[in-house]
N, CA and C of each residue as an Amber inpcrd file, in Angstrom:
protein
   507
  89.6970000 108.3160000 115.5370000  88.6560000 107.6690000 114.7530000
  89.0000000 107.8060000 113.2670000  88.8660000 106.7390000 112.5540000
  89.1830000 106.7310000 111.1330000  88.0070000 107.2790000 110.3300000
  88.3270000 108.1190000 109.3570000  87.3330000 108.5820000 108.3930000
  87.3820000 107.5910000 107.2310000  86.4250000 106.6630000 107.2020000
  86.4760000 105.5790000 106.2310000  86.3410000 106.0550000 104.7960000
  85.5810000 107.1030000 104.5690000  85.4860000 107.6220000 103.1970000
  86.8690000 107.9940000 102.6850000  87.6100000 108.7210000 103.4920000
  88.9590000 109.1570000 103.1130000  89.9060000 107.9580000 103.0160000
  89.8650000 107.0830000 104.0030000  90.7720000 105.9250000 104.0280000
  90.5820000 105.0160000 102.8210000  89.3380000 104.7440000 102.4680000
  89.0630000 103.8520000 101.3430000  89.5530000 104.4730000 100.0380000
  89.3040000 105.7650000  99.8630000  89.7810000 106.4550000  98.6470000
  91.3070000 106.4530000  98.6170000  91.9460000 106.7510000  99.7490000
  93.4110000 106.7660000  99.7890000  93.9900000 105.3880000  99.4790000
  93.3780000 104.3440000 100.0460000  93.8990000 103.0050000  99.7780000
  93.6850000 102.6290000  98.3170000  92.5460000 102.9730000  97.7590000
  92.3210000 102.6730000  96.3410000  93.3370000 103.4170000  95.4690000
  93.6230000 104.6610000  95.8090000  94.6300000 105.4200000  95.0670000
  96.0000000 104.7490000  95.1540000  96.3400000 104.2490000  96.3350000
  97.6050000 103.5190000  96.4800000  97.5990000 102.2650000  95.6250000
  96.4850000 101.5540000  95.6270000  96.3860000 100.3380000  94.8260000
  96.4840000 100.6510000  93.3310000  95.9900000 101.8220000  92.9080000
  96.1540000 102.2380000  91.5140000  97.6320000 102.4780000  91.2030000
  98.3330000 103.1240000  92.1380000  99.7740000 103.3520000  91.9420000
 100.5310000 102.0340000  91.9000000 100.1250000 101.0910000  92.7630000
 100.7470000  99.7650000  92.7640000 100.4870000  99.0650000  91.4320000
  99.2670000  99.1620000  90.9440000  98.9050000  98.5480000  89.6640000
  99.7420000  99.1420000  88.5270000  99.9400000 100.4510000  88.5330000
 100.7330000 101.1100000  87.4880000 102.1990000 100.6730000  87.5470000
 102.7080000 100.4130000  88.7500000 104.1100000 100.0190000  88.9060000
 104.3170000  98.5180000  88.7000000 103.2450000  97.7660000  88.7030000
 103.2880000  96.3080000  88.6340000 103.3480000  95.8460000  87.1770000
 104.5430000  95.8520000  86.6000000 104.7250000  95.4790000  85.1900000
 104.3720000  94.0220000  84.9150000 104.5230000  93.1680000  85.9140000
 104.2280000  91.7490000  85.7250000 102.7720000  91.4110000  86.0360000
 102.0080000  92.4000000  86.4560000 100.5890000  92.2430000  86.7920000
 100.3620000  91.1030000  87.7930000 101.1030000  91.1860000  88.8980000
 100.9760000  90.2080000  89.9750000  99.7900000  90.5190000  90.8890000
  99.3630000  91.7680000  90.8630000  98.3010000  92.2090000  91.7620000
  97.0370000  92.4940000  90.9660000  95.9050000  92.3670000  91.6240000
  94.6210000  92.6330000  90.9860000  94.0320000  93.9060000  91.5850000
  93.7110000  94.8560000  90.7290000  93.1320000  96.1200000  91.1730000
  91.6090000  95.9640000  91.2390000  91.0570000  96.1130000  92.4100000
  89.6090000  96.0000000  92.6020000  89.1090000  97.1270000  93.4850000
  87.8370000  97.4130000  93.3520000  87.1570000  98.3440000  94.2420000
  86.5570000  97.5690000  95.4050000  86.3720000  98.2200000  96.5420000
  85.6700000  97.5290000  97.6300000  84.1910000  97.3770000  97.2820000
  83.5300000  96.4910000  97.9930000  82.0870000  96.3190000  97.8070000
  81.3570000  97.5100000  98.4050000  80.1380000  97.7170000  97.9260000
  79.2900000  98.7990000  98.4290000  78.9850000  98.5480000  99.9050000
  78.7890000  99.6010000 100.6620000  78.5510000  99.5300000 102.1050000
  77.4920000  98.5010000 102.4790000  77.7020000  97.8360000 103.6000000
  76.7240000  96.8770000 104.1190000  75.5390000  97.6360000 104.7030000
  74.3730000  97.0970000 104.5330000  73.1810000  97.7000000 105.1300000
  73.1250000  97.3500000 106.6180000  72.3980000  98.1450000 107.3590000
  72.2210000  97.8550000 108.7910000  71.5400000  96.4990000 108.9680000
  70.6200000  96.1770000 108.0570000  69.9290000  94.8870000 108.1280000
  70.9100000  93.7350000 107.9310000  71.7970000  93.8580000 106.9380000
  72.7870000  92.8060000 106.6890000  73.7080000  92.6290000 107.8960000
  74.0880000  93.7340000 108.5080000  74.9470000  93.6560000 109.6940000
  74.2110000  93.0070000 110.8640000  72.9470000  93.3340000 111.0380000
  72.1430000  92.7290000 112.1080000  71.9890000  91.2310000 111.8960000
  71.7730000  90.8180000 110.6530000  71.6330000  89.3900000 110.3420000
  72.9300000  88.6560000 110.6620000  74.0730000  89.2370000 110.2810000
  75.3700000  88.6130000 110.5590000  75.5850000  88.4930000 112.0640000
  75.3190000  89.5450000 112.7950000  75.5180000  89.4940000 114.2450000
  74.6010000  88.4530000 114.8900000  73.3780000  88.3390000 114.4000000
  72.4560000  87.3300000 114.9280000  72.9820000  85.9250000 114.6090000
  73.4760000  85.7380000 113.4020000  74.0140000  84.4400000 113.0050000
  75.2310000  84.0720000 113.8380000  76.1130000  85.0510000 114.0580000
  77.3270000  84.7980000 114.8270000  77.0400000  84.6460000 116.3210000
  76.0010000  85.3160000 116.7870000  75.6680000  85.2510000 118.2070000
  76.4130000  86.2650000 119.0560000  77.0160000  87.2520000 118.4330000
  77.7090000  88.3150000 119.1640000  77.7960000  89.5400000 118.2750000
  78.0830000  90.6720000 118.8860000  78.2390000  91.9270000 118.1420000
  79.6280000  91.9610000 117.5000000  79.6850000  92.5040000 116.3150000
  80.9680000  92.6760000 115.6340000  81.7940000  93.7360000 116.3380000
  83.0910000  93.6020000 116.2320000  84.0170000  94.6240000 116.7240000
  83.6120000  95.9710000 116.1320000  83.5710000  97.0120000 116.9440000
  83.1020000  98.3270000 116.5080000  83.8710000  98.9160000 115.3370000
  85.1850000  98.7670000 115.3340000  85.9980000  99.3270000 114.2520000
  85.7540000  98.5780000 112.9480000  85.6920000  97.2680000 113.0310000
  85.4350000  96.4550000 111.8380000  84.0280000  96.7350000 111.3110000
  83.0820000  96.8420000 112.2160000  81.7040000  97.1330000 111.8110000
  81.6240000  98.5030000 111.1330000  82.3540000  99.4600000 111.6530000
  82.3780000 100.7890000 111.0440000  82.9050000 100.7120000 109.6160000
  83.9450000  99.9090000 109.3950000  84.4520000  99.7040000 108.0390000
  83.3640000  99.1070000 107.1510000  82.6860000  98.0710000 107.6600000
  81.6450000  97.3990000 106.8660000  80.4930000  98.3390000 106.5160000
  80.2600000  99.3230000 107.3520000  79.2090000 100.2990000 107.0720000
  79.6020000 101.2170000 105.9110000  80.8660000 101.1600000 105.5200000
  81.3640000 101.9690000 104.3920000  81.7690000 101.1100000 103.1930000
  82.1580000  99.8820000 103.4510000  82.5520000  98.9500000 102.3870000
  82.2870000  97.5390000 102.8970000  81.4370000  96.8230000 102.2230000
  81.0450000  95.4770000 102.6480000  82.0500000  94.4430000 102.1410000
  83.3040000  94.6310000 102.5710000  84.3780000  93.7390000 102.1630000
  85.1490000  94.2960000 100.9820000  86.2770000  93.6090000 100.6810000
  87.1250000  94.0630000  99.5830000  87.9240000  92.8720000  99.0670000
  87.5610000  92.3970000  97.8790000  88.3340000  91.3260000  97.2540000
  89.6780000  91.8900000  96.8100000  90.7060000  91.0810000  96.9490000
  92.0710000  91.4960000  96.5950000  92.4660000  92.7840000  97.3290000
  92.0740000  92.8440000  98.5650000  92.4190000  93.9710000  99.4300000
  93.9360000  94.1260000  99.5090000  94.6180000  93.0190000  99.6710000
  96.0800000  92.9890000  99.7690000  96.5460000  91.7160000  99.0780000
  97.2400000  91.8630000  97.9740000  97.6270000  90.7080000  97.1460000
  96.3710000  89.9080000  96.8050000  96.3650000  88.6490000  97.1650000
  95.2000000  87.7780000  96.9020000  94.3330000  87.6220000  98.1560000
  94.5280000  88.5070000  99.1220000  93.7610000  88.4590000 100.3680000
  92.4380000  89.1840000 100.1870000  91.3670000  88.5170000 100.5940000
  90.0230000  89.0840000 100.5400000  89.6030000  89.4740000 101.9530000
  89.2620000  90.7430000 102.1350000  88.7670000  91.2480000 103.4050000
  87.2630000  90.9980000 103.4290000  86.7970000  90.2670000 104.4120000
  85.4160000  89.7900000 104.4280000  84.3850000  90.8890000 104.6340000
  83.2640000  90.6820000 103.9550000  82.0610000  91.4740000 104.1500000
  81.0020000  90.5860000 104.7650000  79.7780000  91.0660000 104.7760000
  78.6870000  90.3290000 105.4290000  78.4130000  88.9870000 104.7390000
  78.6300000  88.9000000 103.4440000  78.3860000  87.6270000 102.7470000
  79.2980000  86.5360000 103.3040000  80.5910000  86.8300000 103.3860000
  81.5350000  85.8390000 103.9120000  81.2740000  85.5640000 105.3910000
  80.9940000  86.6060000 106.1460000  80.7280000  86.4150000 107.5730000
  79.4750000  85.5790000 107.8130000  78.6340000  85.4700000 106.7890000
  77.4460000  84.6140000 106.8650000  77.7660000  83.1820000 106.4590000
  79.0310000  82.9080000 106.1800000  79.4560000  81.5470000 105.8950000
  79.6570000  81.2150000 104.4300000  79.6040000  82.1870000 103.5560000
  79.7440000  81.9410000 102.1170000  81.1430000  82.3060000 101.6310000
  81.4030000  81.9600000 100.3760000  82.6660000  82.3420000  99.7560000
  83.8630000  81.7330000 100.4630000  84.8500000  82.5420000 100.7250000
  86.1130000  82.0770000 101.2990000  86.0780000  81.8560000 102.8080000
  84.9190000  82.0460000 103.4280000  84.8440000  81.8680000 104.8870000
  85.1640000  80.4200000 105.2800000  84.7100000  79.4550000 104.4920000
  85.0040000  78.0490000 104.7790000  86.5070000  77.8040000 104.7270000
  87.1600000  78.3610000 103.7170000  88.6220000  78.2360000 103.6010000
  89.3110000  78.8310000 104.8230000  88.8420000  80.0080000 105.2410000
  89.4330000  80.6670000 106.4050000  89.2840000  79.8040000 107.6590000
  88.1160000  79.2230000 107.8460000  87.9080000  78.3680000 109.0140000
  88.7840000  77.1260000 108.9730000  88.9810000  76.5510000 107.7960000
  89.8640000  75.3870000 107.6780000  91.2980000  75.7670000 108.0480000
  91.7490000  76.9260000 107.5720000  93.0920000  77.3840000 107.9350000
  93.2000000  77.6260000 109.4330000  92.1630000  78.2190000 110.0080000
  92.1590000  78.4630000 111.4570000  92.2420000  77.1440000 112.2230000
  91.4480000  76.1710000 111.8160000  91.4540000  74.8770000 112.5120000
  92.7830000  74.1500000 112.3450000  93.5180000  74.4450000 111.2740000
  94.7980000  73.7680000 111.0320000  95.9390000  74.3610000 111.8670000
  95.7170000  75.5210000 112.4620000  96.7690000  76.1180000 113.2820000
  96.9770000  75.2800000 114.5400000  98.2180000  75.1000000 114.8950000
  98.5350000  74.3130000 116.0870000  98.4210000  75.1980000 117.3150000
  97.8920000  74.6390000 118.3770000  97.6470000  75.4010000 119.5950000
  98.8520000  76.1810000 120.1170000 100.0870000  75.6560000 120.0400000
 101.2160000  76.4460000 120.5420000 101.3950000  77.7970000 119.8440000
 100.8930000  77.9380000 118.6160000 101.0230000  79.2090000 117.8960000
  99.9790000  80.2070000 118.3770000  98.9370000  79.7200000 118.9870000
  97.8120000  80.5820000 119.3450000  97.9750000  81.1430000 120.7500000
  97.6140000  82.4030000 120.8970000  97.6460000  83.0310000 122.2170000
  96.2380000  83.1040000 122.8020000  95.2520000  82.6310000 122.0520000
  93.8540000  82.6450000 122.4890000  93.1880000  81.3730000 121.9760000
  92.1090000  80.9570000 122.6080000  91.4090000  79.7640000 122.1060000
  90.8610000  80.0020000 120.7000000  90.8830000  78.9630000 119.8790000
  90.3760000  79.0820000 118.5090000  88.9460000  79.6030000 118.4930000
  88.1650000  79.2310000 119.4840000  86.7540000  79.6390000 119.5060000
  86.5890000  81.1510000 119.6460000  87.6310000  81.8470000 120.0900000
  87.5320000  83.3000000 120.2480000  88.1250000  84.0480000 119.0500000
  88.6120000  83.3160000 118.0580000  89.2130000  83.9270000 116.8840000
  88.2150000  83.9050000 115.7320000  87.9530000  85.0860000 115.1620000
  86.9940000  85.2020000 114.0720000  87.7110000  85.6350000 112.8050000
  87.7070000  84.7820000 111.7730000  88.3440000  85.1680000 110.5100000
  87.6950000  86.4040000 109.9050000  88.5500000  87.3340000 109.4380000
  88.0400000  88.5210000 108.7440000  88.6650000  88.6880000 107.3660000
  89.6930000  87.8890000 107.0660000  90.3350000  87.9700000 105.7560000
  91.1580000  86.7060000 105.5370000  91.2640000  86.3310000 104.2660000
  92.0450000  85.1400000 103.9300000  92.5520000  85.2730000 102.5000000
  93.6860000  84.6440000 102.2450000  94.2100000  84.5850000 100.8800000
  93.4420000  83.5250000 100.1180000  93.1690000  83.8060000  98.8670000
  92.4290000  82.8370000  98.0640000  93.2750000  81.6440000  97.6700000
  94.6190000  81.7740000  97.7400000  95.4560000  80.6740000  97.2660000
  96.7220000  80.4640000  98.0980000  96.7870000  81.0560000  99.2610000
  97.9580000  80.9010000 100.1150000  97.4660000  80.6450000 101.5370000
  98.3530000  80.6780000 102.5140000  97.9460000  80.3450000 103.8770000
  97.7760000  81.5820000 104.7660000  97.7350000  82.7580000 104.1740000
  97.5350000  83.9730000 104.9610000  96.1070000  84.0280000 105.4850000
  95.9950000  84.2420000 106.7840000  94.7090000  84.2980000 107.4730000
  94.7700000  85.4390000 108.4850000  93.7240000  86.2460000 108.5080000
  93.6360000  87.3650000 109.4450000  92.4030000  87.1440000 110.3110000
  92.5860000  87.2250000 111.6270000  91.4810000  86.9910000 112.5520000
  91.3810000  88.1060000 113.5800000  90.1610000  88.3570000 114.0250000
  89.9480000  89.2290000 115.1800000  90.0140000  88.3560000 116.4160000
  90.7290000  88.8130000 117.4350000  90.8290000  88.0890000 118.7000000
  89.7530000  88.6120000 119.6430000  88.6490000  87.8880000 119.7170000
  87.5160000  88.3120000 120.5300000  87.7390000  88.0790000 122.0220000
  88.8420000  87.4030000 122.3990000  89.1070000  87.1510000 123.8140000
  89.7200000  88.3610000 124.4980000  90.1110000  89.3390000 123.7210000
  90.7550000  90.5220000 124.2760000  89.8130000  91.2720000 125.2100000
  90.3560000  91.7420000 126.2970000  89.5450000  92.4900000 127.2540000
  89.5930000  93.9900000 126.9800000  90.2970000  94.3840000 125.9370000
  90.3310000  95.7920000 125.5680000  89.1130000  96.1130000 124.7110000
  88.8200000  97.3850000 124.5620000  87.6610000  97.7960000 123.7720000
  87.8260000  97.4040000 122.3060000  89.0210000  97.6090000 121.7660000
  89.3030000  97.2340000 120.3750000  89.8880000  95.8300000 120.3550000
  89.3930000  95.0190000 119.4510000  89.8820000  93.6480000 119.3530000
  91.1050000  93.5990000 118.4500000  92.1760000  92.9420000 118.9060000
  93.3700000  92.8210000 118.0770000  93.1000000  91.9960000 116.8150000
  93.8480000  92.2800000 115.7690000  93.8260000  91.4860000 114.5430000
  95.1680000  90.7620000 114.4790000  95.1000000  89.4460000 114.2500000
  96.3140000  88.6330000 114.1680000  96.4370000  88.0940000 112.7470000
  97.6220000  88.2140000 112.1970000  97.9340000  87.7060000 110.8550000
  98.7130000  86.4190000 111.0260000  98.1480000  85.3380000 110.5170000
  98.7970000  84.0350000 110.5340000  99.1610000  83.6220000 109.1170000
 100.2740000  82.9610000 108.9900000 100.6540000  82.2640000 107.7590000
 101.4960000  81.0830000 108.2410000 100.8180000  80.0650000 108.7280000
 101.4730000  78.9400000 109.3980000 101.6590000  79.2560000 110.8650000
 102.3670000  80.3310000 111.1600000 102.5320000  80.8550000 112.5010000
 102.0850000  82.3040000 112.5220000 102.2280000  82.9260000 113.6680000
 101.8360000  84.3280000 113.7660000 102.8590000  85.2030000 113.0460000
 102.3820000  86.0110000 112.1050000 103.2380000  86.9180000 111.3500000
 103.2750000  88.2830000 112.0170000 102.1130000  88.7880000 112.3500000
 102.0280000  90.1160000 112.9710000 100.7390000  90.2120000 113.7670000
 100.7970000  91.0520000 114.7920000  99.6270000  91.3080000 115.6330000
  99.3990000  92.8160000 115.6180000  98.1870000  93.1960000 115.2730000
  97.7850000  94.5990000 115.2490000  96.8870000  94.8460000 116.4490000
  97.0070000  95.9980000 117.0750000  96.2580000  96.2620000 118.3040000
  94.7550000  96.4050000 118.0810000  94.3510000  96.6780000 116.8280000
  92.9320000  96.8860000 116.5320000  92.7160000  96.7560000 115.0300000
  91.4500000  96.7620000 114.6140000  91.1630000  96.7340000 113.1800000
  91.7320000  97.9780000 112.5030000  91.5800000  99.1300000 113.1400000
  92.1270000 100.3650000 112.5510000  93.6420000 100.2720000 112.3910000
  94.3190000  99.7100000 113.3810000  95.7680000  99.5290000 113.3110000
  96.1230000  98.5490000 112.1880000  95.3360000  97.5000000 112.0400000
  95.5040000  96.5480000 110.9350000  95.4000000  97.2750000 109.5970000
  94.3850000  98.1110000 109.4550000  94.1810000  98.8530000 108.2040000
  95.4140000  99.6940000 107.8730000  95.8900000 100.4430000 108.8610000
  97.0540000 101.3050000 108.6610000  98.2860000 100.4630000 108.3240000
  98.4550000  99.3450000 109.0180000  99.5900000  98.4690000 108.7520000
  99.5840000  97.9060000 107.3460000  98.4160000  97.5120000 106.8600000
  98.3180000  96.9680000 105.5060000  98.5520000  98.0700000 104.4670000
  98.0540000  99.2620000 104.7540000  98.2970000 100.3950000 103.8500000
  99.8010000 100.6620000 103.7520000 100.4970000 100.6020000 104.8770000
 101.9410000 100.8290000 104.8760000 102.6790000  99.7520000 104.0850000
 102.2100000  98.5060000 104.1640000 102.8290000  97.4380000 103.3680000
 102.6530000  97.6960000 101.8730000 101.4870000  98.1890000 101.4870000
 101.2500000  98.5160000 100.0760000 102.1520000  99.6750000  99.6570000
 102.2950000 100.6820000 100.5170000 103.1970000 101.8000000 100.2150000
 104.6220000 101.3010000 100.0300000 105.0630000 100.3740000 100.8980000
 106.4050000  99.8050000 100.7770000 106.5860000  99.0640000  99.4580000
 105.5590000  98.3450000  99.0320000 105.6440000  97.6210000  97.7600000
 105.7540000  98.5820000  96.5900000 105.0420000  99.6920000  96.6530000
 105.1460000 100.6950000  95.5870000 106.5660000 101.2260000  95.5030000
 107.1300000 101.5260000  96.6520000 108.5170000 102.0260000  96.6800000
 109.4650000 100.9810000  96.1020000 109.2680000  99.7230000  96.4930000
 110.1300000  98.6520000  95.9940000 110.0160000  98.4860000  94.4780000
 108.7920000  98.5840000  93.9520000 108.5920000  98.4030000  92.5140000
 109.0390000  99.6000000  91.6790000 109.0940000 100.7690000  92.3040000
 109.4540000 101.9810000  91.5400000 110.9140000 102.3920000  91.7690000
 111.6340000 101.6620000  92.5910000 113.0470000 101.9980000  92.8580000
 113.9670000 101.4390000  91.8180000
């Protein structure tokens, strides 16, 4: 089980190190949004018509999304999941994916993050029969598949660590 308080602080610290190493200022340093309320989460689940993935919901209970979570990728909070902000963009990208790239029906894929200016899209695969729903990263085609939201978080943290090493070498 992930300790979100620790994880969020560690990721922010990494993002600070990335910002310090980023001489060209390609990345934007931001804090995550304040935790989602139980009421906001209930409203989102009612709107969606299903319960959120437990790991993702646990994250939202500690941070209600994170703009510029990774490069220009925004990790959705309850506002976006309610259909505002970049959620429309994410759905358009999802609908533009060709069926041969998909391993699950589009109707079972729920966007949880999208790039504000590129084609990167991250979705939860709700068709999974496992307890944790996989997260799939698309950018035209499938880039990477994470076994769960927690695995996605760790994978993205590792990518940020790799970028720090690349910028400081």
